Coordinates of C-alpha atoms in Angstrom, one line a residue:
M114 CA -1.3 -88.9 44.0
S115 CA -1.7 -91.1 40.9
L116 CA -2.3 -89.6 37.4
R117 CA -5.8 -91.2 37.5
H118 CA -6.7 -89.6 40.8
F119 CA -5.4 -86.2 39.5
L120 CA -7.5 -86.5 36.3
V121 CA -10.6 -87.3 38.3
I122 CA -10.1 -84.3 40.6
L123 CA -9.4 -82.1 37.6
V124 CA -12.6 -83.2 35.8
L125 CA -14.7 -82.7 39.0
A126 CA -13.2 -79.2 39.5
L127 CA -13.9 -78.2 35.9
S128 CA -17.4 -79.5 36.1
G129 CA -18.1 -77.4 39.3
Q130 CA -18.5 -80.4 41.6
A131 CA -17.0 -80.3 45.1
V132 CA -13.5 -81.7 45.5
L133 CA -12.5 -82.9 48.9
A134 CA -9.1 -81.7 50.2
Q135 CA -6.3 -84.2 50.5
V136 CA -6.0 -84.1 54.3
T137 CA -2.8 -85.7 55.7
P138 CA -3.1 -86.4 59.5
L139 CA 0.2 -85.8 61.3
F140 CA -0.8 -86.1 65.0
Q141 CA -3.7 -87.0 67.3
D142 CA -4.1 -87.4 71.0
D143 CA -7.2 -87.8 73.1
F144 CA -5.4 -88.3 76.5
E145 CA -6.9 -91.8 76.8
T146 CA -3.4 -93.0 77.6
Q147 CA -3.9 -91.1 80.9
D148 CA -0.6 -89.3 80.4
F149 CA 1.4 -86.8 78.3
S150 CA 3.4 -89.4 76.4
A151 CA 2.3 -88.1 73.0
W152 CA 3.7 -84.7 73.9
S153 CA 7.1 -83.3 74.7
G154 CA 6.1 -82.8 78.4
S155 CA 6.1 -85.3 81.3
A156 CA 5.2 -88.9 80.3
S157 CA 3.3 -89.6 83.4
G158 CA 1.9 -87.8 86.5
P159 CA 1.4 -84.0 86.8
L160 CA 2.8 -81.7 84.2
T161 CA 4.1 -78.9 86.5
L162 CA 5.4 -75.7 84.9
N163 CA 6.1 -72.3 86.2
G164 CA 3.8 -72.3 89.2
G165 CA 0.9 -74.1 87.4
A166 CA -0.2 -77.7 87.2
G167 CA -1.5 -79.8 84.4
I168 CA -3.0 -83.3 85.0
V169 CA -5.0 -85.8 83.0
T170 CA -8.4 -86.0 84.6
T171 CA -11.9 -87.5 84.3
T172 CA -13.5 -84.3 85.7
Q173 CA -14.4 -83.3 82.1
A174 CA -13.9 -85.1 78.8
H175 CA -15.0 -84.3 75.2
S176 CA -14.6 -87.9 74.1
G177 CA -13.7 -91.0 76.0
L178 CA -13.0 -90.6 79.7
Y179 CA -10.0 -88.3 80.0
S180 CA -8.8 -84.7 79.2
F181 CA -5.9 -82.4 80.0
A182 CA -6.8 -80.0 82.9
A183 CA -4.7 -76.9 83.1
T184 CA -4.9 -74.9 86.4
L185 CA -2.8 -71.9 87.5
P186 CA -3.2 -71.4 91.3
A187 CA -0.2 -69.0 91.5
P188 CA -0.1 -65.5 89.9
G189 CA 1.4 -65.5 86.5
G190 CA 3.0 -68.2 84.4
Y191 CA 1.9 -71.0 82.0
V192 CA 0.7 -74.6 81.9
K193 CA 1.4 -76.0 78.4
T194 CA 3.2 -78.7 76.5
S195 CA 4.0 -79.2 72.8
T196 CA 4.6 -81.6 69.9
P197 CA 7.2 -80.9 67.2
L198 CA 6.3 -80.0 63.7
N199 CA 8.7 -80.9 60.9
N200 CA 9.5 -77.4 59.6
L201 CA 6.1 -77.0 58.0
T202 CA 5.0 -74.0 55.8
E203 CA 1.3 -74.7 56.2
V204 CA -0.6 -76.5 59.0
Y205 CA -4.1 -77.1 60.5
Y206 CA -4.3 -77.5 64.2
Q207 CA -7.4 -78.3 66.2
Y208 CA -8.5 -79.3 69.7
Y209 CA -11.5 -79.0 72.0
F210 CA -11.5 -76.8 75.1
Y211 CA -13.8 -76.3 78.1
V212 CA -13.6 -73.2 80.3
N213 CA -14.9 -74.0 83.7
S214 CA -17.6 -71.9 85.3
G215 CA -15.2 -70.4 87.9
W216 CA -12.8 -69.0 85.3
T217 CA -11.9 -65.3 85.7
Q218 CA -9.5 -63.1 83.8
T219 CA -8.9 -59.4 83.1
N220 CA -6.1 -59.5 80.5
S221 CA -5.8 -61.8 77.5
V222 CA -4.3 -65.3 77.9
V223 CA -2.8 -67.4 75.1
I224 CA -4.6 -70.8 74.7
M225 CA -3.1 -72.0 71.3
S226 CA 0.2 -71.2 69.6
I227 CA 2.4 -72.4 66.8
T228 CA 6.1 -71.7 66.9
G229 CA 7.0 -69.7 63.8
G230 CA 3.3 -69.0 63.2
G231 CA 0.3 -67.5 65.0
Q232 CA -1.4 -67.8 68.3
V233 CA -5.0 -67.6 69.7
Q234 CA -5.9 -65.8 72.9
L235 CA -8.9 -65.5 75.2
R236 CA -10.0 -62.0 75.8
I237 CA -12.7 -60.4 78.0
S238 CA -14.8 -57.9 76.0
G239 CA -18.1 -56.5 77.3
G240 CA -18.2 -59.1 80.0
S241 CA -17.9 -62.1 77.6
L242 CA -15.1 -64.3 76.4
Y243 CA -13.9 -64.0 72.8
L244 CA -11.0 -65.3 70.7
V245 CA -8.4 -62.9 69.4
D246 CA -5.4 -63.7 67.2
G247 CA -1.8 -62.7 67.7
N248 CA -2.4 -59.5 65.6
G249 CA -5.1 -58.3 67.9
V250 CA -8.0 -59.2 65.6
Q251 CA -11.0 -60.2 67.8
G252 CA -13.6 -62.8 66.8
T253 CA -17.3 -62.2 66.7
H254 CA -18.6 -65.3 68.5
A255 CA -18.9 -65.2 72.3
I256 CA -17.5 -68.3 74.2
S257 CA -19.8 -69.8 76.9
K258 CA -18.3 -71.3 80.0
G259 CA -19.2 -74.8 81.1
A260 CA -19.3 -76.1 77.6
W261 CA -17.0 -77.8 75.1
H262 CA -15.9 -75.8 72.1
S263 CA -13.8 -76.7 69.1
L264 CA -10.9 -74.4 68.1
Q265 CA -9.0 -74.7 64.9
I266 CA -6.2 -72.6 63.4
H267 CA -4.8 -72.6 59.9
N268 CA -1.4 -71.0 59.4
K269 CA 0.4 -70.6 56.1
T270 CA 3.8 -68.8 55.7
G271 CA 4.1 -65.7 53.7
S272 CA 5.5 -62.2 53.6
G273 CA 2.5 -59.9 53.3
N274 CA 0.3 -62.8 52.2
G275 CA 0.6 -65.1 55.2
I276 CA -2.6 -66.7 56.5
E277 CA -4.1 -67.1 59.9
T278 CA -7.7 -68.4 59.9
V279 CA -9.4 -69.4 63.2
W280 CA -12.6 -71.4 63.4
L281 CA -14.7 -71.7 66.6
D282 CA -17.2 -74.6 66.7
G283 CA -16.7 -75.1 63.0
V284 CA -17.6 -71.5 62.1
Q285 CA -14.9 -69.0 60.8
D286 CA -14.3 -66.5 63.5
I287 CA -11.1 -64.7 62.4
N288 CA -9.5 -64.6 58.9
S289 CA -6.3 -62.7 58.3
T290 CA -4.7 -63.1 54.9
T291 CA -2.1 -60.3 54.7
L292 CA 0.3 -61.3 57.5
T293 CA 4.0 -61.8 57.6
L294 CA 4.5 -65.3 59.0
A295 CA 8.2 -66.2 58.4
G296 CA 8.0 -69.8 59.5
P297 CA 8.9 -72.6 59.4
F298 CA 6.4 -74.0 61.9
T299 CA 8.4 -76.1 64.3
A300 CA 6.0 -76.9 67.3
A301 CA 2.3 -76.8 68.3
Y302 CA 1.4 -76.0 71.9
I303 CA -1.6 -77.0 74.0
G304 CA -2.5 -75.4 77.3
F305 CA -2.3 -71.7 78.3
D306 CA 0.5 -69.1 78.4
N307 CA 1.1 -65.5 79.3
A308 CA -1.3 -65.7 82.3
D309 CA -1.1 -63.2 85.1
E310 CA -2.6 -62.5 88.6
T311 CA -6.0 -61.7 87.1
M312 CA -6.6 -65.2 86.0
T313 CA -8.0 -68.1 88.1
G314 CA -9.7 -71.3 87.2
T315 CA -9.2 -74.3 85.0
I316 CA -9.4 -74.9 81.2
Y317 CA -9.7 -78.5 79.9
F318 CA -8.3 -79.6 76.6
D319 CA -9.1 -82.8 74.6
D320 CA -9.0 -84.4 71.1
A321 CA -6.0 -82.6 69.6
Q322 CA -5.3 -83.1 65.9
I323 CA -2.8 -81.7 63.5
A324 CA -2.9 -82.1 59.7
T325 CA -1.8 -80.7 56.4
G326 CA -3.7 -80.3 53.1
G327 CA -7.1 -79.1 54.5
A328 CA -9.3 -78.3 57.4
L329 CA -10.1 -80.9 60.0
G330 CA -13.7 -81.9 60.7
T331 CA -15.4 -80.1 63.6
P332 CA -18.6 -81.6 65.0
A333 CA -20.9 -79.3 66.9
A334 CA -19.7 -78.3 70.4
N335 CA -22.7 -80.0 72.1
I336 CA -22.1 -83.4 70.5
T337 CA -19.9 -85.7 72.5
V338 CA -18.1 -88.1 70.1
R339 CA -17.1 -91.0 72.4
Y340 CA -15.0 -92.9 69.9
P341 CA -14.0 -90.5 67.1
N342 CA -12.3 -91.8 64.0
T343 CA -10.2 -88.7 63.7
N344 CA -8.0 -90.0 60.9
A345 CA -10.9 -90.4 58.6
R346 CA -12.4 -86.9 59.0
T347 CA -11.8 -84.6 56.0
A348 CA -14.8 -82.3 56.2
I349 CA -17.4 -81.1 58.6
P350 CA -19.9 -84.0 59.2

C-alpha cells in the first residue's frame, strides 16, 4: 500500500467514515471448466473417494451451468477435495451449497474445513438443519432444503484468542473469539466428511472463493448471479 493510500484510509478512519477492507483474492472456482482441475482432486471425470462419488453436474447450479455434486450411496465416508493454502495465519473461505430435498441425517456431518483451523458441520436439531462449528457451537438460523445458501468462515490463529466466525447467507451465525487455533492454515476443503450410515442424499457446491484481508461479498441466497465478478467483491452488495 502506498503512503498516499495509507494517509487517505487514516483520515477516513479518524473522521468516522467507513473504510473498505483490503481484500486479496487467493482462489476462485465455479466449476464451469466441468472438472476438478482447480482442486487437488481428479482433473476430470468422477471424483470417487471412500465409497462416495463427486461429479460436476448441471442438475443444480448457483451461477453458470455447473456445480459439484457430492453423493454418498454407501454407509460412512467422505466426498471432498481441497486446495492448498500457503501457511496462512488468517483466511476467509466461502462457497454456496444446496441440500437436496431427499437429504437425511441423524448425526452431524462436516461440510467445510480448513487444515490447521476450524470446521463447519450440519446438525439436525428439532427436526431442522443448523450449522455448528468444530467446538460444538450451534448457529441460530435454520437451513432450508432445496435452496442455495452461502457459507463463509473466517479463521485467525491464536492461543486463547483465535477466531472462528461463520456467516450463513451473509448473516453472522456463529462467532467464537477465544479459541486455540494453532495453524498455520495449509488447505481448504470442499465437500462433506465424517458421514455415517444415517446420511443419504446429495449436497451441491458452487462458487468457491478464498481471500485474505476481509470478508467476501455474499449476495442473498435466492439471487442467482450468472456471471459473478468474484474478484471485485469486497463487501456485501
